[in-house]
Amino acid sequence: MTTTDHPSESTTAETSCRLCDLPTPTQPITDPEVDGEFCCRGCLEVQRSLGDLDDAAATAVKDAIEGDDSTDRTPEAEDEDGEAAFFAVDGMHCTTCEAFLEGRGRTRDGVYDVEASYATDTVRVRYDPDVLAEDDLLEILSGYGYTASRRKDGSPGGDANETAAFLAGGGFFGMMVMVMYAFFLYPTYFGYAPVVDFGGYDGLYVFGYIWIMSSFVLFYTGWPILRGAYVSLRAGVPNMDLLVALAALSAYVYSTLAMGVGRTDLYFDVSVAIILVVTGGSYYERKIKQRAVGRLSALTEQSIDDARRADGETIPIDAVEPSDRLLVRPGERVPLDGEIVEGSAAVDESLVTGESAPVGKRPSDPVAGGTVVTDAPIVIEVDDPATSTLDRLVELLWEIQSSTPGVQRLADRLATVFVPIVIVISGAAVAWTLLSGGGFTTAMLLGLTVLIVSCPCALGLATPLAIASGIKTATDRGIIVTAEAVFEDAPEIETVVLDKTGTLTEGAMSVVSVHGEHPDEVVRRAAAVESLSEHPIAAAIVEYASDSTAPSTGAATDGGTAAVDPDTFDRASRGVSAPVDGAETVVGHPDLLRERGLSIDAEIQRRIEATRDAGDVPVVVGWGGRARGVIVVGDTPRSEWRETVETLAADRDIIVLTGDEGAAADRFRSVDGVSEVFDGVPPEAKAETVRRLRRRGPVAMVGDGSNDAPALAAADLGVALGSGTKLAGDAADAVVVDDDLRAIPETFQIAERTNGRIGQNLGWAFVYNGLAIPLAVAGLLNPLLAAVAMAASSTLVVANSSRSLGPFDRDEP
């Protein structure tokens, strides 16, 4: 087998990588056994391992993953790409909302495609900018209770505070209703004489007061439910909101009519109870969703608005043209992808590659937009077209998040069947009563009882309350759950993908060991020289030298400036040098020492090779004509990583994914429990790798870096470590705050137990409906008893959800 390595000098956009769609180099990576051309060896190996597809099958798989449906697209979408815009839409709270907004948007001229996700309150619209402006799209998506806004204008909708306001207002007026019932109506139900004359003005006042308070609860607090019911009718997809609204409205309408004809058997309390119980459950759910919104904020903040030309002029990033030359100073981000034409520097590529060691760059080397120049100014020539790898990552994550279907609770999935059945049963009971000679009032009460007793309060609370309990338990264990999908998806996971750098390893460069005849002197001189460098490896050496546990380093470690004159400091492409104690000291790559005429003996060469074989970086230090020692710098594996892998591997396949190649990746191949190691995989291909793995079954991705965010979002379940970037946390479904890898298996434990609790709650809800509906149809319940039964069922769900989920494996004995 042979592969072709690509040179770094140039790239072309004429072909794209089969795996990640990035442009391939002038000489693409190919293999006789694998169809297609690839941008790097990592993509080729992923394609080989996960199987090859012909073009038609690849398109079908991609459509299935992204939820595309060609029958829903307008004809223009077959031929036009258009532009993509992303909006936050407040008011979405179920999958019916997704269907409604997508259907409504696709009917407009100039709109090619619409994809909505109620889980993130995000809508992506692909449109023709020559026909529609973004303001037009806002109008299209707004209305019917939905409010669209640009995602960049602020955090998305779905604020739980809004639901809390509905709940607080409804709770106050609902309490007033229940007080009036307790004093004036409930006693009469048990045979006591009424406190007031219901036939006079006092009764009219009581009834009017109850009616006004109940109306506020129904039409203010219950507005989101009524809107959801209306939308479900418009979309032709009945949901639980429809059944809740029917029960609440039926009790309200019946009681209003009964009040008008002088009856005292009023059921406004039933309407109030239904609305408040369901709204309370929605509040829990929206609190959960609120943690999942506001994604991409950290990475978007790191986007670059301005660029500096080589002559020093600052211009907007949109004004940069291909082949423009831009100056990037130390500490600044590279504005756009390009090629270095002047200067040499170490470039921190961790944002887009995830790898902790900066990469030395010299003229003709490519640099990616979004990476950081650490130690010296450079001038780059902008690629054609003028694009940024950072912006591509932003776009990729937006694409994944907006196209991911919203979380569908079991209750919603059953609603399309359950709701029509209940309505038919209620209607049939009314018709049978009328046909069999029963009075109109009796028939209406029977139909109302069926609707009330079948009101899915317990069914609606079964998931959010159990999830709220699971979130609390996870939080107590140092795990922040940002998406309720964790509890549905985690028990089904078959493959766990672990990012290497920052996840299995510490994610920061540090000194592992020092070798040489006089280690103290090697460290002292190296720290003195490196103290004038901004390179992360230099920082690791200086930090090691200043550590009280390190060998004594003398005065040179006091900031390093006492021993080195900054005017004599020389920064090379592969290291640094300066006179220390009168002797020129060179620190860096072995080749730099050879270039400067320093010899490297066999023992030090052996140590260099052993360091590389172990996946670490050898920093050679020399003076006086020869190398004197080696400082081993590396990203060390976490102490608990093997234990974590063994625990996870008991039930799942474990795959290690990394952008590193060679020994840094090989050290994980022989570990028990690791099924495969994919190395040399660029960030864009990480997300596609996860998609391909999903063909085998549900996949969880564990990572920490910004470059992991698209893969975390593409996975069925994303888990981020708290030590990582905010973007990784935003893209994940769960975040391990205490940075303990052992919390990852615990995340699965909590999810599995919460999922079991949800099953118990749903099971009881279905048993309740299976018993209560026949009793209501048989006339053995009245609306009040139906409401009591509904409340008792909900109380049982609440009690079951409140039980402890522990103990866990990490608990001390």
PDB file of N, CA and C in Angstrom, residues 426-496:
ATOM      1  N   SER A 426     -64.147  10.522  23.509  1.00  0.00           N
ATOM      2  CA  SER A 426     -64.999  11.538  24.143  1.00  0.00           C
ATOM      3  C   SER A 426     -66.235  11.821  23.304  1.00  0.00           C
ATOM      4  N   GLY A 427     -66.026  11.974  22.002  1.00  0.00           N
ATOM      5  CA  GLY A 427     -67.173  12.229  21.111  1.00  0.00           C
ATOM      6  C   GLY A 427     -68.136  11.058  21.072  1.00  0.00           C
ATOM      7  N   ALA A 428     -67.575   9.850  21.064  1.00  0.00           N
ATOM      8  CA  ALA A 428     -68.437   8.666  21.042  1.00  0.00           C
ATOM      9  C   ALA A 428     -69.245   8.545  22.327  1.00  0.00           C
ATOM     10  N   ALA A 429     -68.625   8.898  23.471  1.00  0.00           N
ATOM     11  CA  ALA A 429     -69.354   8.839  24.744  1.00  0.00           C
ATOM     12  C   ALA A 429     -70.498   9.834  24.756  1.00  0.00           C
ATOM     13  N   VAL A 430     -70.249  11.025  24.242  1.00  0.00           N
ATOM     14  CA  VAL A 430     -71.319  12.037  24.165  1.00  0.00           C
ATOM     15  C   VAL A 430     -72.448  11.548  23.255  1.00  0.00           C
ATOM     16  N   ALA A 431     -72.079  11.051  22.078  1.00  0.00           N
ATOM     17  CA  ALA A 431     -73.106  10.591  21.123  1.00  0.00           C
ATOM     18  C   ALA A 431     -73.910   9.429  21.698  1.00  0.00           C
ATOM     19  N   TRP A 432     -73.243   8.475  22.337  1.00  0.00           N
ATOM     20  CA  TRP A 432     -73.940   7.317  22.910  1.00  0.00           C
ATOM     21  C   TRP A 432     -74.905   7.750  24.010  1.00  0.00           C
ATOM     22  N   THR A 433     -74.478   8.687  24.839  1.00  0.00           N
ATOM     23  CA  THR A 433     -75.355   9.174  25.914  1.00  0.00           C
ATOM     24  C   THR A 433     -76.594   9.848  25.339  1.00  0.00           C
ATOM     25  N   LEU A 434     -76.421  10.659  24.314  1.00  0.00           N
ATOM     26  CA  LEU A 434     -77.564  11.337  23.705  1.00  0.00           C
ATOM     27  C   LEU A 434     -78.492  10.340  23.019  1.00  0.00           C
ATOM     28  N   LEU A 435     -77.910   9.377  22.312  1.00  0.00           N
ATOM     29  CA  LEU A 435     -78.731   8.398  21.605  1.00  0.00           C
ATOM     30  C   LEU A 435     -79.478   7.471  22.553  1.00  0.00           C
ATOM     31  N   SER A 436     -78.888   7.245  23.725  1.00  0.00           N
ATOM     32  CA  SER A 436     -79.534   6.350  24.679  1.00  0.00           C
ATOM     33  C   SER A 436     -80.532   7.057  25.595  1.00  0.00           C
ATOM     34  N   GLY A 437     -80.798   8.326  25.311  1.00  0.00           N
ATOM     35  CA  GLY A 437     -81.831   9.040  26.063  1.00  0.00           C
ATOM     36  C   GLY A 437     -81.327   9.923  27.159  1.00  0.00           C
ATOM     37  N   GLY A 438     -80.010  10.016  27.361  1.00  0.00           N
ATOM     38  CA  GLY A 438     -79.468  10.892  28.393  1.00  0.00           C
ATOM     39  C   GLY A 438     -79.630  12.347  28.009  1.00  0.00           C
ATOM     40  N   GLY A 439     -79.670  13.208  28.986  1.00  0.00           N
ATOM     41  CA  GLY A 439     -79.828  14.623  28.714  1.00  0.00           C
ATOM     42  C   GLY A 439     -78.574  15.251  28.134  1.00  0.00           C
ATOM     43  N   PHE A 440     -78.730  16.461  27.602  1.00  0.00           N
ATOM     44  CA  PHE A 440     -77.615  17.152  26.968  1.00  0.00           C
ATOM     45  C   PHE A 440     -76.534  17.460  28.000  1.00  0.00           C
ATOM     46  N   THR A 441     -76.970  17.932  29.182  1.00  0.00           N
ATOM     47  CA  THR A 441     -75.997  18.262  30.221  1.00  0.00           C
ATOM     48  C   THR A 441     -75.217  17.034  30.652  1.00  0.00           C
ATOM     49  N   THR A 442     -75.928  15.924  30.812  1.00  0.00           N
ATOM     50  CA  THR A 442     -75.254  14.679  31.202  1.00  0.00           C
ATOM     51  C   THR A 442     -74.238  14.256  30.160  1.00  0.00           C
ATOM     52  N   ALA A 443     -74.614  14.379  28.889  1.00  0.00           N
ATOM     53  CA  ALA A 443     -73.717  13.985  27.808  1.00  0.00           C
ATOM     54  C   ALA A 443     -72.468  14.876  27.779  1.00  0.00           C
ATOM     55  N   MET A 444     -72.686  16.196  27.955  1.00  0.00           N
ATOM     56  CA  MET A 444     -71.549  17.113  27.925  1.00  0.00           C
ATOM     57  C   MET A 444     -70.601  16.851  29.102  1.00  0.00           C
ATOM     58  N   LEU A 445     -71.195  16.583  30.293  1.00  0.00           N
ATOM     59  CA  LEU A 445     -70.366  16.289  31.456  1.00  0.00           C
ATOM     60  C   LEU A 445     -69.546  15.015  31.245  1.00  0.00           C
ATOM     61  N   LEU A 446     -70.139  14.029  30.600  1.00  0.00           N
ATOM     62  CA  LEU A 446     -69.432  12.783  30.346  1.00  0.00           C
ATOM     63  C   LEU A 446     -68.257  13.011  29.391  1.00  0.00           C
ATOM     64  N   GLY A 447     -68.522  13.767  28.321  1.00  0.00           N
ATOM     65  CA  GLY A 447     -67.444  14.070  27.379  1.00  0.00           C
ATOM     66  C   GLY A 447     -66.339  14.884  28.018  1.00  0.00           C
ATOM     67  N   LEU A 448     -66.745  15.855  28.870  1.00  0.00           N
ATOM     68  CA  LEU A 448     -65.759  16.676  29.563  1.00  0.00           C
ATOM     69  C   LEU A 448     -64.913  15.831  30.512  1.00  0.00           C
ATOM     70  N   THR A 449     -65.542  14.895  31.211  1.00  0.00           N
ATOM     71  CA  THR A 449     -64.822  14.030  32.145  1.00  0.00           C
ATOM     72  C   THR A 449     -63.770  13.201  31.417  1.00  0.00           C
ATOM     73  N   VAL A 450     -64.133  12.675  30.251  1.00  0.00           N
ATOM     74  CA  VAL A 450     -63.170  11.883  29.474  1.00  0.00           C
ATOM     75  C   VAL A 450     -61.963  12.739  29.079  1.00  0.00           C
ATOM     76  N   LEU A 451     -62.228  13.964  28.631  1.00  0.00           N
ATOM     77  CA  LEU A 451     -61.125  14.831  28.232  1.00  0.00           C
ATOM     78  C   LEU A 451     -60.234  15.191  29.420  1.00  0.00           C
ATOM     79  N   ILE A 452     -60.878  15.477  30.580  1.00  0.00           N
ATOM     80  CA  ILE A 452     -60.098  15.875  31.754  1.00  0.00           C
ATOM     81  C   ILE A 452     -59.284  14.711  32.286  1.00  0.00           C
ATOM     82  N   VAL A 453     -59.901  13.548  32.412  1.00  0.00           N
ATOM     83  CA  VAL A 453     -59.202  12.417  33.006  1.00  0.00           C
ATOM     84  C   VAL A 453     -58.060  11.934  32.113  1.00  0.00           C
ATOM     85  N   SER A 454     -58.168  12.193  30.811  1.00  0.00           N
ATOM     86  CA  SER A 454     -57.109  11.783  29.886  1.00  0.00           C
ATOM     87  C   SER A 454     -56.083  12.883  29.667  1.00  0.00           C
ATOM     88  N   CYS A 455     -56.298  14.056  30.285  1.00  0.00           N
ATOM     89  CA  CYS A 455     -55.347  15.155  30.134  1.00  0.00           C
ATOM     90  C   CYS A 455     -53.963  14.672  30.559  1.00  0.00           C
ATOM     91  N   PRO A 456     -53.001  14.792  29.699  1.00  0.00           N
ATOM     92  CA  PRO A 456     -51.711  14.128  29.926  1.00  0.00           C
ATOM     93  C   PRO A 456     -50.774  14.896  30.848  1.00  0.00           C
ATOM     94  N   CYS A 457     -51.267  15.344  32.004  1.00  0.00           N
ATOM     95  CA  CYS A 457     -50.364  16.045  32.926  1.00  0.00           C
ATOM     96  C   CYS A 457     -49.240  15.115  33.387  1.00  0.00           C
ATOM     97  N   ALA A 458     -49.604  13.917  33.845  1.00  0.00           N
ATOM     98  CA  ALA A 458     -48.574  12.970  34.281  1.00  0.00           C
ATOM     99  C   ALA A 458     -47.670  12.591  33.118  1.00  0.00           C
ATOM    100  N   LEU A 459     -48.270  12.429  31.954  1.00  0.00           N
ATOM    101  CA  LEU A 459     -47.493  12.082  30.770  1.00  0.00           C
ATOM    102  C   LEU A 459     -46.556  13.224  30.395  1.00  0.00           C
ATOM    103  N   GLY A 460     -47.070  14.461  30.515  1.00  0.00           N
ATOM    104  CA  GLY A 460     -46.251  15.615  30.192  1.00  0.00           C
ATOM    105  C   GLY A 460     -45.157  15.878  31.211  1.00  0.00           C
ATOM    106  N   LEU A 461     -45.407  15.540  32.479  1.00  0.00           N
ATOM    107  CA  LEU A 461     -44.419  15.760  33.529  1.00  0.00           C
ATOM    108  C   LEU A 461     -43.408  14.619  33.639  1.00  0.00           C
ATOM    109  N   ALA A 462     -43.739  13.473  33.081  1.00  0.00           N
ATOM    110  CA  ALA A 462     -42.901  12.283  33.265  1.00  0.00           C
ATOM    111  C   ALA A 462     -41.470  12.532  32.843  1.00  0.00           C
ATOM    112  N   THR A 463     -41.271  13.162  31.697  1.00  0.00           N
ATOM    113  CA  THR A 463     -39.916  13.392  31.201  1.00  0.00           C
ATOM    114  C   THR A 463     -39.234  14.590  31.869  1.00  0.00           C
ATOM    115  N   PRO A 464     -39.834  15.801  31.848  1.00  0.00           N
ATOM    116  CA  PRO A 464     -39.093  16.947  32.394  1.00  0.00           C
ATOM    117  C   PRO A 464     -38.764  16.841  33.879  1.00  0.00           C
ATOM    118  N   LEU A 465     -39.656  16.261  34.693  1.00  0.00           N
ATOM    119  CA  LEU A 465     -39.354  16.157  36.116  1.00  0.00           C
ATOM    120  C   LEU A 465     -38.242  15.145  36.379  1.00  0.00           C
ATOM    121  N   ALA A 466     -38.273  14.018  35.688  1.00  0.00           N
ATOM    122  CA  ALA A 466     -37.193  13.040  35.841  1.00  0.00           C
ATOM    123  C   ALA A 466     -35.874  13.631  35.355  1.00  0.00           C
ATOM    124  N   ILE A 467     -35.936  14.388  34.272  1.00  0.00           N
ATOM    125  CA  ILE A 467     -34.728  15.027  33.747  1.00  0.00           C
ATOM    126  C   ILE A 467     -34.210  16.068  34.736  1.00  0.00           C
ATOM    127  N   ALA A 468     -35.117  16.852  35.329  1.00  0.00           N
ATOM    128  CA  ALA A 468     -34.690  17.844  36.313  1.00  0.00           C
ATOM    129  C   ALA A 468     -33.963  17.174  37.474  1.00  0.00           C
ATOM    130  N   SER A 469     -34.470  16.035  37.914  1.00  0.00           N
ATOM    131  CA  SER A 469     -33.811  15.282  38.984  1.00  0.00           C
ATOM    132  C   SER A 469     -32.448  14.775  38.527  1.00  0.00           C
ATOM    133  N   GLY A 470     -32.384  14.289  37.286  1.00  0.00           N
ATOM    134  CA  GLY A 470     -31.111  13.820  36.743  1.00  0.00           C
ATOM    135  C   GLY A 470     -30.099  14.940  36.617  1.00  0.00           C
ATOM    136  N   ILE A 471     -30.559  16.120  36.211  1.00  0.00           N
ATOM    137  CA  ILE A 471     -29.659  17.270  36.080  1.00  0.00           C
ATOM    138  C   ILE A 471     -29.121  17.677  37.442  1.00  0.00           C
ATOM    139  N   LYS A 472     -29.983  17.674  38.453  1.00  0.00           N
ATOM    140  CA  LYS A 472     -29.540  18.024  39.799  1.00  0.00           C
ATOM    141  C   LYS A 472     -28.486  17.029  40.295  1.00  0.00           C
ATOM    142  N   THR A 473     -28.753  15.747  40.093  1.00  0.00           N
ATOM    143  CA  THR A 473     -27.788  14.729  40.513  1.00  0.00           C
ATOM    144  C   THR A 473     -26.465  14.912  39.782  1.00  0.00           C
ATOM    145  N   ALA A 474     -26.534  15.146  38.471  1.00  0.00           N
ATOM    146  CA  ALA A 474     -25.314  15.341  37.691  1.00  0.00           C
ATOM    147  C   ALA A 474     -24.548  16.567  38.181  1.00  0.00           C
ATOM    148  N   THR A 475     -25.263  17.644  38.472  1.00  0.00           N
ATOM    149  CA  THR A 475     -24.610  18.867  38.948  1.00  0.00           C
ATOM    150  C   THR A 475     -23.886  18.618  40.261  1.00  0.00           C
ATOM    151  N   ASP A 476     -24.520  17.873  41.149  1.00  0.00           N
ATOM    152  CA  ASP A 476     -23.883  17.532  42.425  1.00  0.00           C
ATOM    153  C   ASP A 476     -22.616  16.711  42.213  1.00  0.00           C
ATOM    154  N   ARG A 477     -22.543  16.008  41.090  1.00  0.00           N
ATOM    155  CA  ARG A 477     -21.366  15.177  40.803  1.00  0.00           C
ATOM    156  C   ARG A 477     -20.349  15.901  39.925  1.00  0.00           C
ATOM    157  N   GLY A 478     -20.544  17.202  39.698  1.00  0.00           N
ATOM    158  CA  GLY A 478     -19.608  17.963  38.883  1.00  0.00           C
ATOM    159  C   GLY A 478     -19.815  17.797  37.401  1.00  0.00           C
ATOM    160  N   ILE A 479     -21.043  17.460  36.996  1.00  0.00           N
ATOM    161  CA  ILE A 479     -21.375  17.271  35.579  1.00  0.00           C
ATOM    162  C   ILE A 479     -22.531  18.198  35.245  1.00  0.00           C
ATOM    163  N   ILE A 480     -22.316  19.104  34.300  1.00  0.00           N
ATOM    164  CA  ILE A 480     -23.359  20.035  33.899  1.00  0.00           C
ATOM    165  C   ILE A 480     -24.020  19.506  32.625  1.00  0.00           C
ATOM    166  N   VAL A 481     -25.305  19.216  32.710  1.00  0.00           N
ATOM    167  CA  VAL A 481     -26.057  18.728  31.555  1.00  0.00           C
ATOM    168  C   VAL A 481     -26.660  19.927  30.835  1.00  0.00           C
ATOM    169  N   THR A 482     -26.350  20.080  29.558  1.00  0.00           N
ATOM    170  CA  THR A 482     -26.838  21.228  28.800  1.00  0.00           C
ATOM    171  C   THR A 482     -27.937  20.870  27.817  1.00  0.00           C
ATOM    172  N   ALA A 483     -28.232  19.597  27.649  1.00  0.00           N
ATOM    173  CA  ALA A 483     -29.283  19.180  26.714  1.00  0.00           C
ATOM    174  C   ALA A 483     -29.944  17.914  27.228  1.00  0.00           C
ATOM    175  N   GLU A 484     -31.260  17.918  27.240  1.00  0.00           N
ATOM    176  CA  GLU A 484     -31.981  16.774  27.781  1.00  0.00           C
ATOM    177  C   GLU A 484     -31.791  15.517  26.939  1.00  0.00           C
ATOM    178  N   ALA A 485     -31.226  15.680  25.749  1.00  0.00           N
ATOM    179  CA  ALA A 485     -30.975  14.513  24.897  1.00  0.00           C
ATOM    180  C   ALA A 485     -30.036  13.516  25.568  1.00  0.00           C
ATOM    181  N   VAL A 486     -29.234  13.979  26.519  1.00  0.00           N
ATOM    182  CA  VAL A 486     -28.308  13.088  27.216  1.00  0.00           C
ATOM    183  C   VAL A 486     -29.054  11.884  27.786  1.00  0.00           C
ATOM    184  N   PHE A 487     -30.191  12.134  28.398  1.00  0.00           N
ATOM    185  CA  PHE A 487     -30.903  11.072  29.103  1.00  0.00           C
ATOM    186  C   PHE A 487     -31.615  10.116  28.154  1.00  0.00           C
ATOM    187  N   GLU A 488     -31.900  10.563  26.954  1.00  0.00           N
ATOM    188  CA  GLU A 488     -32.512   9.679  25.967  1.00  0.00           C
ATOM    189  C   GLU A 488     -31.470   8.908  25.178  1.00  0.00           C
ATOM    190  N   ASP A 489     -30.321   9.573  24.909  1.00  0.00           N
ATOM    191  CA  ASP A 489     -29.353   9.006  23.978  1.00  0.00           C
ATOM    192  C   ASP A 489     -28.259   8.179  24.648  1.00  0.00           C
ATOM    193  N   ALA A 490     -27.832   8.574  25.847  1.00  0.00           N
ATOM    194  CA  ALA A 490     -26.683   7.921  26.477  1.00  0.00           C
ATOM    195  C   ALA A 490     -26.848   6.411  26.637  1.00  0.00           C
ATOM    196  N   PRO A 491     -28.012   5.918  27.061  1.00  0.00           N
ATOM    197  CA  PRO A 491     -28.128   4.456  27.229  1.00  0.00           C
ATOM    198  C   PRO A 491     -27.988   3.669  25.933  1.00  0.00           C
ATOM    199  N   GLU A 492     -28.166   4.337  24.790  1.00  0.00           N
ATOM    200  CA  GLU A 492     -28.105   3.639  23.503  1.00  0.00           C
ATOM    201  C   GLU A 492     -26.730   3.704  22.855  1.00  0.00           C
ATOM    202  N   ILE A 493     -25.785   4.428  23.449  1.00  0.00           N
ATOM    203  CA  ILE A 493     -24.478   4.635  22.827  1.00  0.00           C
ATOM    204  C   ILE A 493     -23.726   3.311  22.693  1.00  0.00           C
ATOM    205  N   GLU A 494     -23.201   3.075  21.493  1.00  0.00           N
ATOM    206  CA  GLU A 494     -22.425   1.869  21.216  1.00  0.00           C
ATOM    207  C   GLU A 494     -20.937   2.162  21.042  1.00  0.00           C
ATOM    208  N   THR A 495     -20.600   3.391  20.645  1.00  0.00           N
ATOM    209  CA  THR A 495     -19.206   3.757  20.402  1.00  0.00           C
ATOM    210  C   THR A 495     -18.909   5.073  21.102  1.00  0.00           C
ATOM    211  N   VAL A 496     -17.780   5.132  21.817  1.00  0.00           N
ATOM    212  CA  VAL A 496     -17.321   6.362  22.459  1.00  0.00           C
ATOM    213  C   VAL A 496     -16.029   6.800  21.774  1.00  0.00           C
TER     214      VAL A 496
END
